[in-house]
């Protein structure tokens, strides 16, 4: 490699991006050629001098950082909107319905049934059809949410179907109403448990069982003033009613 | 527990939904709560705020506007932090965002203010009265904006050639030759100063 080619490669060499044959050739040349070695050393020194001088005179960034922190703290919800807009999902709508309606007993049962069917739809579309690979959640978030909304240590045990293992959980959010979606696995079978805080208004305790919730699924739900929970699993494969009953015993 | 009600044979479709005519559905997008990136963002991205501000000052030439640009850059980065490829250089990613935002702003500006080179050209202060670092900054300020930019990104901020090319949206070869010319230029300005001879540059 001649001096001219080496000079061309020096910027890459200086930035540490030169690899393989190019790197070996430059190193080899520099050992033998004093002029190129000096040129490299001078460039390196020039960069050092410039960096030192510029960094000595760095502007104060604290004001802008403070502004950024402030904006970050207040725009959490907006940030979420930017992340991912999924398709319309029935359950989310139902969650809002459950959370905001001051429902009569009659209507509560309608909501119950619709919620259970919507949960089955969500389970079907999210787990059976789409198999979302990227459940976006952070265990800390879920833990915080669960502690705030359902402060029971043994809750996970209660909602775990017999013989199943906990697989994953995500927090879902619609219009400020959060709910947790747990997934348990028994072999190839997945069971979803949806836990929604702030159940129906009033002291009504309602339960529901849909032996056929569509898509070959069954769903069972329970709600009280504290929470609503829906369990969705393969028809006849999971004791969804049993889990809903246990939830009922707890809340 | 109340009586379970399970209308046999009724699925999601059909008469079940007919009963719900009087129920007002609240429809909206289902949003899966994203992972909370705040901690990662604060540890990986925010430490580069200083470098971003230095670069923004070069582009804007004025502190308030530079700060606004850095703020916009960091907030945009925060909103899109899930798109940041872990393991790649976050600093380069941030600089790219900043440069993009700045270019967009420039395109939006209808009036371009002409700056007189005469007025803008910094004077070299008498060497005996200023520090060596100040002399280097003065010399740097005399370079063309293009040379300043490439030196700032590569030499001061430590971005790689590929990353600089990415930020500036020019080929790598252009970055390398521009960088060589910028170094030569800086050296030439500095060689007029006494201290440079001492330093052997």
Coordinates of C-alpha atoms in Angstrom, one line a residue:
Chain A
X1 CA 0.0 0.0 0.0
X2 CA 1.4 3.4 -1.0
X3 CA 1.4 6.6 1.1
X4 CA -1.6 8.0 -0.9
X5 CA -3.8 5.1 -0.2
X6 CA -2.8 5.1 3.4
X7 CA -3.6 8.8 3.7
X8 CA -7.1 8.1 2.2
X9 CA -7.7 5.5 4.9
X10 CA -6.3 7.4 7.8
X11 CA -9.7 9.0 8.8
X12 CA -11.2 5.5 9.1
X13 CA -8.1 4.3 10.9
X14 CA -8.3 7.2 13.4
X15 CA -11.9 6.5 14.1
X16 CA -11.2 2.9 14.8
X17 CA -13.4 1.7 12.0
X18 CA -10.8 0.1 9.8
X19 CA -10.8 -3.6 10.0
X20 CA -9.4 -6.7 8.3
X21 CA -7.0 -6.3 5.5
X22 CA -7.2 -2.5 5.4
X23 CA -6.3 -2.3 9.0
X24 CA -3.4 -4.7 8.6
X25 CA -2.1 -2.9 5.5
X26 CA -2.2 0.5 7.2
X27 CA -0.5 -0.8 10.4
X28 CA 2.2 -2.4 8.3
X29 CA 2.8 0.7 6.2
X30 CA 3.0 3.0 9.3
X31 CA 5.6 0.9 10.8
X32 CA 7.8 1.3 7.8
X33 CA 6.9 4.9 6.7
X34 CA 7.9 7.6 9.1
X35 CA 6.1 10.3 7.1
X36 CA 2.7 8.6 7.3
X37 CA 3.3 7.7 11.0
X38 CA 4.0 11.4 11.7
X39 CA 0.9 12.4 9.8
X40 CA -1.2 10.0 11.8
X41 CA 0.2 11.2 15.0
X42 CA -0.3 14.8 14.1
X43 CA -3.9 14.2 13.2
X44 CA -4.5 12.4 16.4
X45 CA -2.9 15.2 18.4
X46 CA -4.8 17.8 16.5
X47 CA -8.1 16.0 17.3
X48 CA -7.1 15.8 21.0
X49 CA -6.2 19.5 21.2
X50 CA -9.4 20.5 19.5
X51 CA -11.5 18.2 21.7
X52 CA -9.9 19.5 24.8
X53 CA -10.5 23.1 23.8
X54 CA -14.1 22.6 22.7
X55 CA -15.1 20.6 25.8
X56 CA -13.5 23.1 28.1
X57 CA -16.0 25.6 26.7
X58 CA -19.1 23.4 26.8
X59 CA -22.4 25.2 27.3
X60 CA -24.4 24.5 30.4
X61 CA -27.0 21.9 29.5
X62 CA -28.8 21.8 32.9
X63 CA -31.6 24.1 31.9
X64 CA -32.5 22.2 28.8
X65 CA -32.3 18.9 30.7
X66 CA -34.7 20.3 33.3
X67 CA -37.2 21.2 30.6
X68 CA -36.9 17.8 29.0
X69 CA -37.5 16.0 32.4
X70 CA -40.5 18.2 33.0
X71 CA -42.0 17.4 29.6
X72 CA -41.2 13.7 30.0
X73 CA -43.0 13.6 33.3
X74 CA -46.2 15.2 32.0
X75 CA -46.5 13.6 28.6
X76 CA -46.4 9.9 29.6
X77 CA -49.8 9.3 28.1
X78 CA -49.0 11.1 24.9
X79 CA -45.9 9.0 24.6
X80 CA -47.9 5.9 24.9
X81 CA -50.1 7.0 22.0
X82 CA -47.0 7.2 19.9
X83 CA -45.8 3.8 20.6
X84 CA -48.2 1.4 18.9
X85 CA -51.7 1.8 17.8
X86 CA -53.2 -1.6 17.6
X87 CA -56.4 -2.5 15.9
X88 CA -59.6 -1.9 17.7
X89 CA -60.1 -4.5 20.3
X90 CA -63.4 -5.3 21.8
X91 CA -62.3 -5.9 25.3
X92 CA -60.8 -2.5 25.7
X93 CA -64.1 -0.9 24.8
X94 CA -65.8 -3.2 27.3
X95 CA -63.3 -2.3 30.0
X96 CA -64.3 1.3 29.6
X97 CA -67.9 0.3 29.6
X98 CA -67.5 -1.6 32.8
X99 CA -65.5 1.0 34.4
X100 CA -67.5 4.1 33.6
X101 CA -71.1 2.9 33.5
X102 CA -73.2 3.1 36.6
X103 CA -75.0 0.1 35.6
X104 CA -78.3 -1.4 36.8
X105 CA -78.4 -5.0 37.7
X106 CA -80.0 -5.8 34.4
X107 CA -77.5 -3.9 32.4
X108 CA -74.7 -5.2 34.5
X109 CA -75.4 -8.7 33.3
X110 CA -75.4 -7.5 29.7
X111 CA -72.1 -5.9 30.3
X112 CA -70.8 -9.0 32.0
X113 CA -71.8 -11.1 29.0
X114 CA -70.4 -8.7 26.5
X115 CA -67.2 -8.3 28.5
X116 CA -66.8 -12.1 28.6
X117 CA -67.3 -12.4 24.8
X118 CA -65.0 -9.5 24.2
X119 CA -62.4 -11.1 26.3
X120 CA -62.8 -14.3 24.3
X121 CA -62.3 -12.3 21.1
X122 CA -59.2 -10.7 22.5
X123 CA -57.8 -14.0 23.6
X124 CA -58.5 -15.4 20.2
X125 CA -57.1 -12.6 18.1
X126 CA -54.1 -11.8 20.3
X127 CA -53.0 -15.4 21.2
X128 CA -54.5 -17.8 18.7
X129 CA -54.4 -15.8 15.5
X130 CA -51.8 -13.1 15.7
X131 CA -49.5 -14.6 18.3
X132 CA -48.1 -11.1 19.1
X133 CA -44.4 -11.8 19.7
X134 CA -43.8 -8.5 21.4
X135 CA -45.9 -8.2 24.4
X136 CA -44.7 -4.9 25.6
X137 CA -44.6 -5.0 29.4
X138 CA -42.2 -4.4 32.2
X139 CA -42.5 -6.5 35.2
X140 CA -42.1 -3.5 37.5
X141 CA -45.1 -1.8 35.8
X142 CA -47.2 -4.9 36.2
X143 CA -46.1 -5.4 39.8
X144 CA -46.9 -1.7 40.7
X145 CA -50.2 -1.9 39.0
X146 CA -51.1 -5.2 40.7
X147 CA -50.0 -3.9 44.1
X148 CA -52.1 -0.7 43.7
X149 CA -55.2 -2.3 42.3
X150 CA -55.2 -5.9 43.7
X151 CA -53.0 -5.9 46.7
X152 CA -53.1 -9.6 47.3
X153 CA -49.9 -11.6 47.4
X154 CA -51.6 -14.8 46.5
X155 CA -53.5 -13.5 43.6
X156 CA -51.3 -15.2 41.0
X157 CA -51.9 -18.5 42.6
X158 CA -55.6 -17.9 42.7
X159 CA -55.9 -17.2 39.0
X160 CA -53.5 -19.9 37.8
X161 CA -55.5 -22.7 36.2
X162 CA -54.7 -26.2 37.6
X163 CA -51.6 -27.7 36.1
X164 CA -50.8 -24.5 34.2
X165 CA -47.8 -22.3 34.5
X166 CA -47.7 -18.5 34.3
X167 CA -46.3 -17.4 31.0
X168 CA -46.6 -13.7 30.5
X169 CA -48.6 -10.6 31.4
X170 CA -49.1 -7.2 29.8
X171 CA -50.8 -4.0 30.9
X172 CA -53.4 -2.7 28.5
X173 CA -54.6 0.8 28.6
X174 CA -57.6 2.5 27.1
X175 CA -58.6 6.0 27.9
X176 CA -56.7 5.8 31.2
X177 CA -58.4 2.6 32.3
X178 CA -55.8 -0.1 32.8
X179 CA -56.2 -3.8 33.0
X180 CA -53.9 -6.7 33.2
X181 CA -53.9 -9.6 30.8
X182 CA -52.3 -12.7 32.1
X183 CA -51.5 -15.7 30.1
X184 CA -51.0 -19.2 31.5
X185 CA -49.9 -22.3 29.6
X186 CA -50.7 -25.9 29.9
X187 CA -48.8 -27.7 27.2
X188 CA -50.0 -26.2 24.0
X189 CA -53.1 -24.6 25.5
X190 CA -53.2 -21.0 26.6
X191 CA -55.5 -19.5 29.1
X192 CA -56.1 -15.8 29.5
X193 CA -57.1 -14.0 32.6
X194 CA -58.1 -10.4 32.4
X195 CA -58.1 -8.4 35.6
X196 CA -59.9 -5.0 35.5
X197 CA -59.8 -2.8 38.6
X198 CA -62.8 -0.7 39.6
X199 CA -65.7 -3.1 38.9
X200 CA -69.3 -2.1 38.5
X201 CA -70.8 0.6 40.6
X202 CA -72.8 -0.6 43.5
X203 CA -72.4 -3.6 45.6
X204 CA -73.5 -6.1 43.0
X205 CA -71.5 -9.3 42.8
X206 CA -72.1 -10.9 39.4
X207 CA -70.8 -13.9 37.8
X208 CA -71.1 -15.3 34.3
X209 CA -70.2 -18.4 32.5
X210 CA -70.3 -18.7 28.7
X211 CA -69.9 -22.3 27.7
X212 CA -69.5 -21.2 24.2
X213 CA -67.8 -17.8 23.7
X214 CA -67.0 -18.5 20.1
X215 CA -63.8 -19.6 18.4
X216 CA -64.0 -22.9 20.4
X217 CA -63.5 -21.0 23.7
X218 CA -65.3 -20.7 26.9
X219 CA -65.3 -17.8 29.3
X220 CA -66.2 -17.2 32.9
X221 CA -66.3 -13.9 34.6
X222 CA -66.8 -12.4 38.0
X223 CA -67.3 -8.8 39.1
X224 CA -67.8 -6.9 42.3
X225 CA -67.4 -3.3 43.2
X226 CA -63.7 -3.8 43.4
X227 CA -62.9 -5.6 40.2
X228 CA -63.9 -7.5 37.2
X229 CA -62.1 -10.6 36.1
X230 CA -62.6 -12.8 33.0
X231 CA -61.1 -16.1 32.3
X232 CA -60.9 -17.4 28.8
X233 CA -59.8 -20.9 27.8
X234 CA -60.4 -23.7 25.4
X235 CA -63.9 -25.1 25.6
X236 CA -64.0 -27.9 28.1
X237 CA -60.2 -27.7 28.6
X238 CA -59.9 -25.2 31.3
X239 CA -62.0 -24.8 34.5
X240 CA -62.7 -21.2 33.8
X241 CA -65.7 -21.3 36.1
X242 CA -63.5 -22.6 38.9
X243 CA -61.1 -19.7 38.6
X244 CA -63.9 -17.1 38.4
X245 CA -65.3 -18.6 41.5
X246 CA -62.0 -18.3 43.3
X247 CA -61.8 -14.7 42.3
X248 CA -65.3 -14.2 43.6
X249 CA -64.1 -15.7 46.9
X250 CA -61.3 -13.2 47.1
X251 CA -63.0 -10.0 46.1
Chain B
X1 CA -72.5 -16.3 43.2
X2 CA -75.5 -15.7 41.2
X3 CA -76.9 -18.1 38.7
X4 CA -74.5 -18.6 35.8
X5 CA -76.2 -17.6 32.6
X6 CA -74.9 -19.3 29.5
X7 CA -77.3 -19.1 26.6
X8 CA -76.6 -22.5 24.9
X9 CA -75.4 -22.3 21.4
X10 CA -75.0 -18.5 21.4
X11 CA -71.8 -17.2 20.3
X12 CA -70.3 -13.8 19.7
X13 CA -72.5 -13.1 16.8
X14 CA -76.3 -13.0 16.6
X15 CA -78.9 -12.4 19.1
X16 CA -76.6 -11.8 22.0
X17 CA -75.5 -8.5 20.6
X18 CA -79.1 -7.5 19.7
X19 CA -79.8 -7.1 23.4
X20 CA -77.1 -4.5 23.7
X21 CA -78.7 -1.9 21.5
X22 CA -79.2 0.4 24.4
X23 CA -75.6 0.1 25.6
X24 CA -73.4 2.8 24.3
X25 CA -70.1 1.3 23.2
X26 CA -67.1 3.4 23.8
X27 CA -64.8 2.6 21.0
X28 CA -61.1 3.4 20.8
X29 CA -57.8 2.0 19.9
X30 CA -56.5 -0.7 22.2
X31 CA -53.1 0.4 23.4
X32 CA -50.8 -2.1 24.8
X33 CA -48.8 -0.2 27.4
X34 CA -45.3 0.0 26.2
X35 CA -42.3 -0.9 28.2
X36 CA -41.4 2.0 30.3
X37 CA -38.2 3.2 28.7
X38 CA -37.6 6.1 31.1
X39 CA -34.8 4.5 33.0
X40 CA -32.9 3.3 29.8
X41 CA -33.5 6.7 28.2
X42 CA -32.2 8.6 31.1
X43 CA -29.0 6.4 31.3
X44 CA -28.4 5.9 27.6
X45 CA -29.6 9.0 25.9
X46 CA -29.7 12.0 28.3
X47 CA -25.9 11.9 29.0
X48 CA -25.4 13.0 25.4
X49 CA -27.4 16.2 26.0
X50 CA -24.1 18.2 26.3
X51 CA -22.8 17.0 22.9
X52 CA -26.2 17.7 21.3
X53 CA -26.2 21.2 22.7
X54 CA -22.6 21.8 21.3
X55 CA -23.7 20.6 17.9
X56 CA -27.0 22.5 18.1
X57 CA -25.1 25.7 18.9
X58 CA -23.0 25.1 15.8
X59 CA -26.1 24.7 13.7
X60 CA -28.2 27.5 15.2
X61 CA -25.5 29.9 16.4
X62 CA -27.7 31.1 19.2
X63 CA -28.2 29.6 22.6
X64 CA -32.0 29.8 23.1
X65 CA -32.7 28.3 19.7
X66 CA -30.0 25.6 20.2
X67 CA -31.6 24.7 23.5
X68 CA -35.0 24.4 21.8
X69 CA -33.6 22.2 19.2
X70 CA -32.0 19.9 21.8
X71 CA -35.2 19.8 23.7
X72 CA -37.1 18.8 20.6
X73 CA -34.5 16.2 19.7
X74 CA -34.5 14.6 23.1
X75 CA -38.3 14.5 23.4
X76 CA -38.6 13.1 19.9
X77 CA -36.0 10.5 20.8
X78 CA -37.9 9.6 23.9
X79 CA -41.1 9.1 22.0
X80 CA -39.3 6.9 19.5
X81 CA -36.9 5.3 21.9
X82 CA -38.5 1.9 21.3
X83 CA -37.2 2.2 17.7
X84 CA -33.6 2.7 18.9
X85 CA -31.6 -0.4 18.1
X86 CA -30.1 -1.5 21.3
X87 CA -26.3 -2.0 21.1
X88 CA -25.9 0.7 18.4
X89 CA -24.4 4.1 19.1
X90 CA -27.2 6.1 20.8
X91 CA -25.1 9.3 20.4
X92 CA -25.1 8.9 16.6
X93 CA -28.8 8.2 16.6
X94 CA -29.5 11.3 18.6
X95 CA -27.3 13.5 16.4
X96 CA -29.1 12.2 13.4
X97 CA -32.4 13.2 14.9
X98 CA -31.1 16.6 15.8
X99 CA -29.7 17.1 12.3
X100 CA -33.0 16.0 10.7
X101 CA -35.1 18.3 12.9
X102 CA -32.8 21.2 12.1
X103 CA -32.9 20.5 8.3
X104 CA -36.7 20.4 8.5
X105 CA -36.7 23.7 10.3
X106 CA -34.4 25.2 7.8
X107 CA -36.7 24.0 4.9
X108 CA -39.7 25.6 6.7
X109 CA -38.0 28.9 7.1
X110 CA -39.1 31.2 4.3
X111 CA -36.7 33.9 4.8
X112 CA -33.1 33.2 5.1
X113 CA -31.1 35.8 6.8
X114 CA -27.9 36.7 5.1
X115 CA -25.0 36.8 7.4
X116 CA -22.1 39.0 6.6
X117 CA -19.0 37.0 6.6
X118 CA -17.0 40.1 7.6
X119 CA -19.0 40.7 10.7
X120 CA -19.2 37.1 11.6
X121 CA -15.6 36.2 11.2
X122 CA -14.1 36.0 14.6
X123 CA -10.9 37.9 15.2
X124 CA -7.9 36.1 16.5
X125 CA -7.1 37.5 19.8
X126 CA -3.6 38.4 20.8
X127 CA -1.9 35.1 21.7
X128 CA -0.3 36.4 24.8
X129 CA -3.6 37.4 26.4
X130 CA -5.6 34.2 25.8
X131 CA -5.3 30.6 26.7
X132 CA -4.1 27.9 24.3
X133 CA -7.6 26.4 24.3
X134 CA -9.1 29.8 23.4
X135 CA -6.7 30.1 20.5
X136 CA -7.8 26.6 19.3
X137 CA -11.5 27.7 19.6
X138 CA -10.8 30.9 17.7
X139 CA -9.0 28.9 15.0
X140 CA -11.9 26.5 14.8
X141 CA -14.3 29.4 14.4
X142 CA -12.5 30.6 11.3
X143 CA -13.1 27.3 9.5
X144 CA -16.0 27.0 7.0
X145 CA -19.3 25.7 8.7
X146 CA -18.9 22.5 6.7
X147 CA -15.4 21.9 8.1
X148 CA -16.5 22.9 11.6
X149 CA -19.4 20.5 11.4
X150 CA -17.4 17.5 10.3
X151 CA -14.6 18.1 12.8
X152 CA -17.1 18.6 15.6
X153 CA -18.9 15.4 14.9
X154 CA -15.8 13.2 14.3
X155 CA -13.0 14.8 16.4
X156 CA -14.9 16.4 19.2
X157 CA -18.0 14.2 19.6
X158 CA -16.2 11.0 18.6
X159 CA -18.7 9.7 16.0
X160 CA -17.3 7.2 13.5
X161 CA -17.1 8.1 9.8
X162 CA -20.1 6.0 9.0
X163 CA -22.1 7.7 11.7
X164 CA -21.0 11.1 10.5
X165 CA -22.0 10.2 7.0
X166 CA -25.4 9.1 8.4
X167 CA -25.9 12.3 10.3
X168 CA -24.9 14.5 7.4
X169 CA -26.6 12.3 4.7
X170 CA -23.5 12.3 2.5
X171 CA -21.3 9.4 1.3
X172 CA -18.6 8.1 3.6
X173 CA -16.0 9.1 1.0
X174 CA -17.2 12.7 1.2
X175 CA -16.9 12.6 5.0
X176 CA -13.3 11.3 4.8
X177 CA -12.1 13.8 2.3
X178 CA -13.9 16.7 4.0
X179 CA -12.4 15.6 7.3
X180 CA -8.9 15.5 5.9
X181 CA -9.4 19.0 4.4
X182 CA -10.9 20.3 7.6
X183 CA -7.9 19.0 9.6
X184 CA -5.5 20.6 7.2
X185 CA -7.4 23.8 7.3
X186 CA -7.4 23.9 11.1
X187 CA -3.8 23.1 11.2
X188 CA -3.0 25.9 8.8
X189 CA -4.9 28.4 10.9
X190 CA -3.3 27.2 14.0
X191 CA 0.2 27.3 12.5
X192 CA 0.0 31.1 12.6
X193 CA 0.0 30.9 16.3
X194 CA 3.1 30.7 18.4
X195 CA 1.9 28.0 20.7
X196 CA 1.3 25.7 17.8
X197 CA 4.9 25.7 16.9
X198 CA 5.6 24.8 20.5
X199 CA 3.1 22.0 20.4
X200 CA 4.6 20.7 17.2
X201 CA 1.4 20.6 15.2

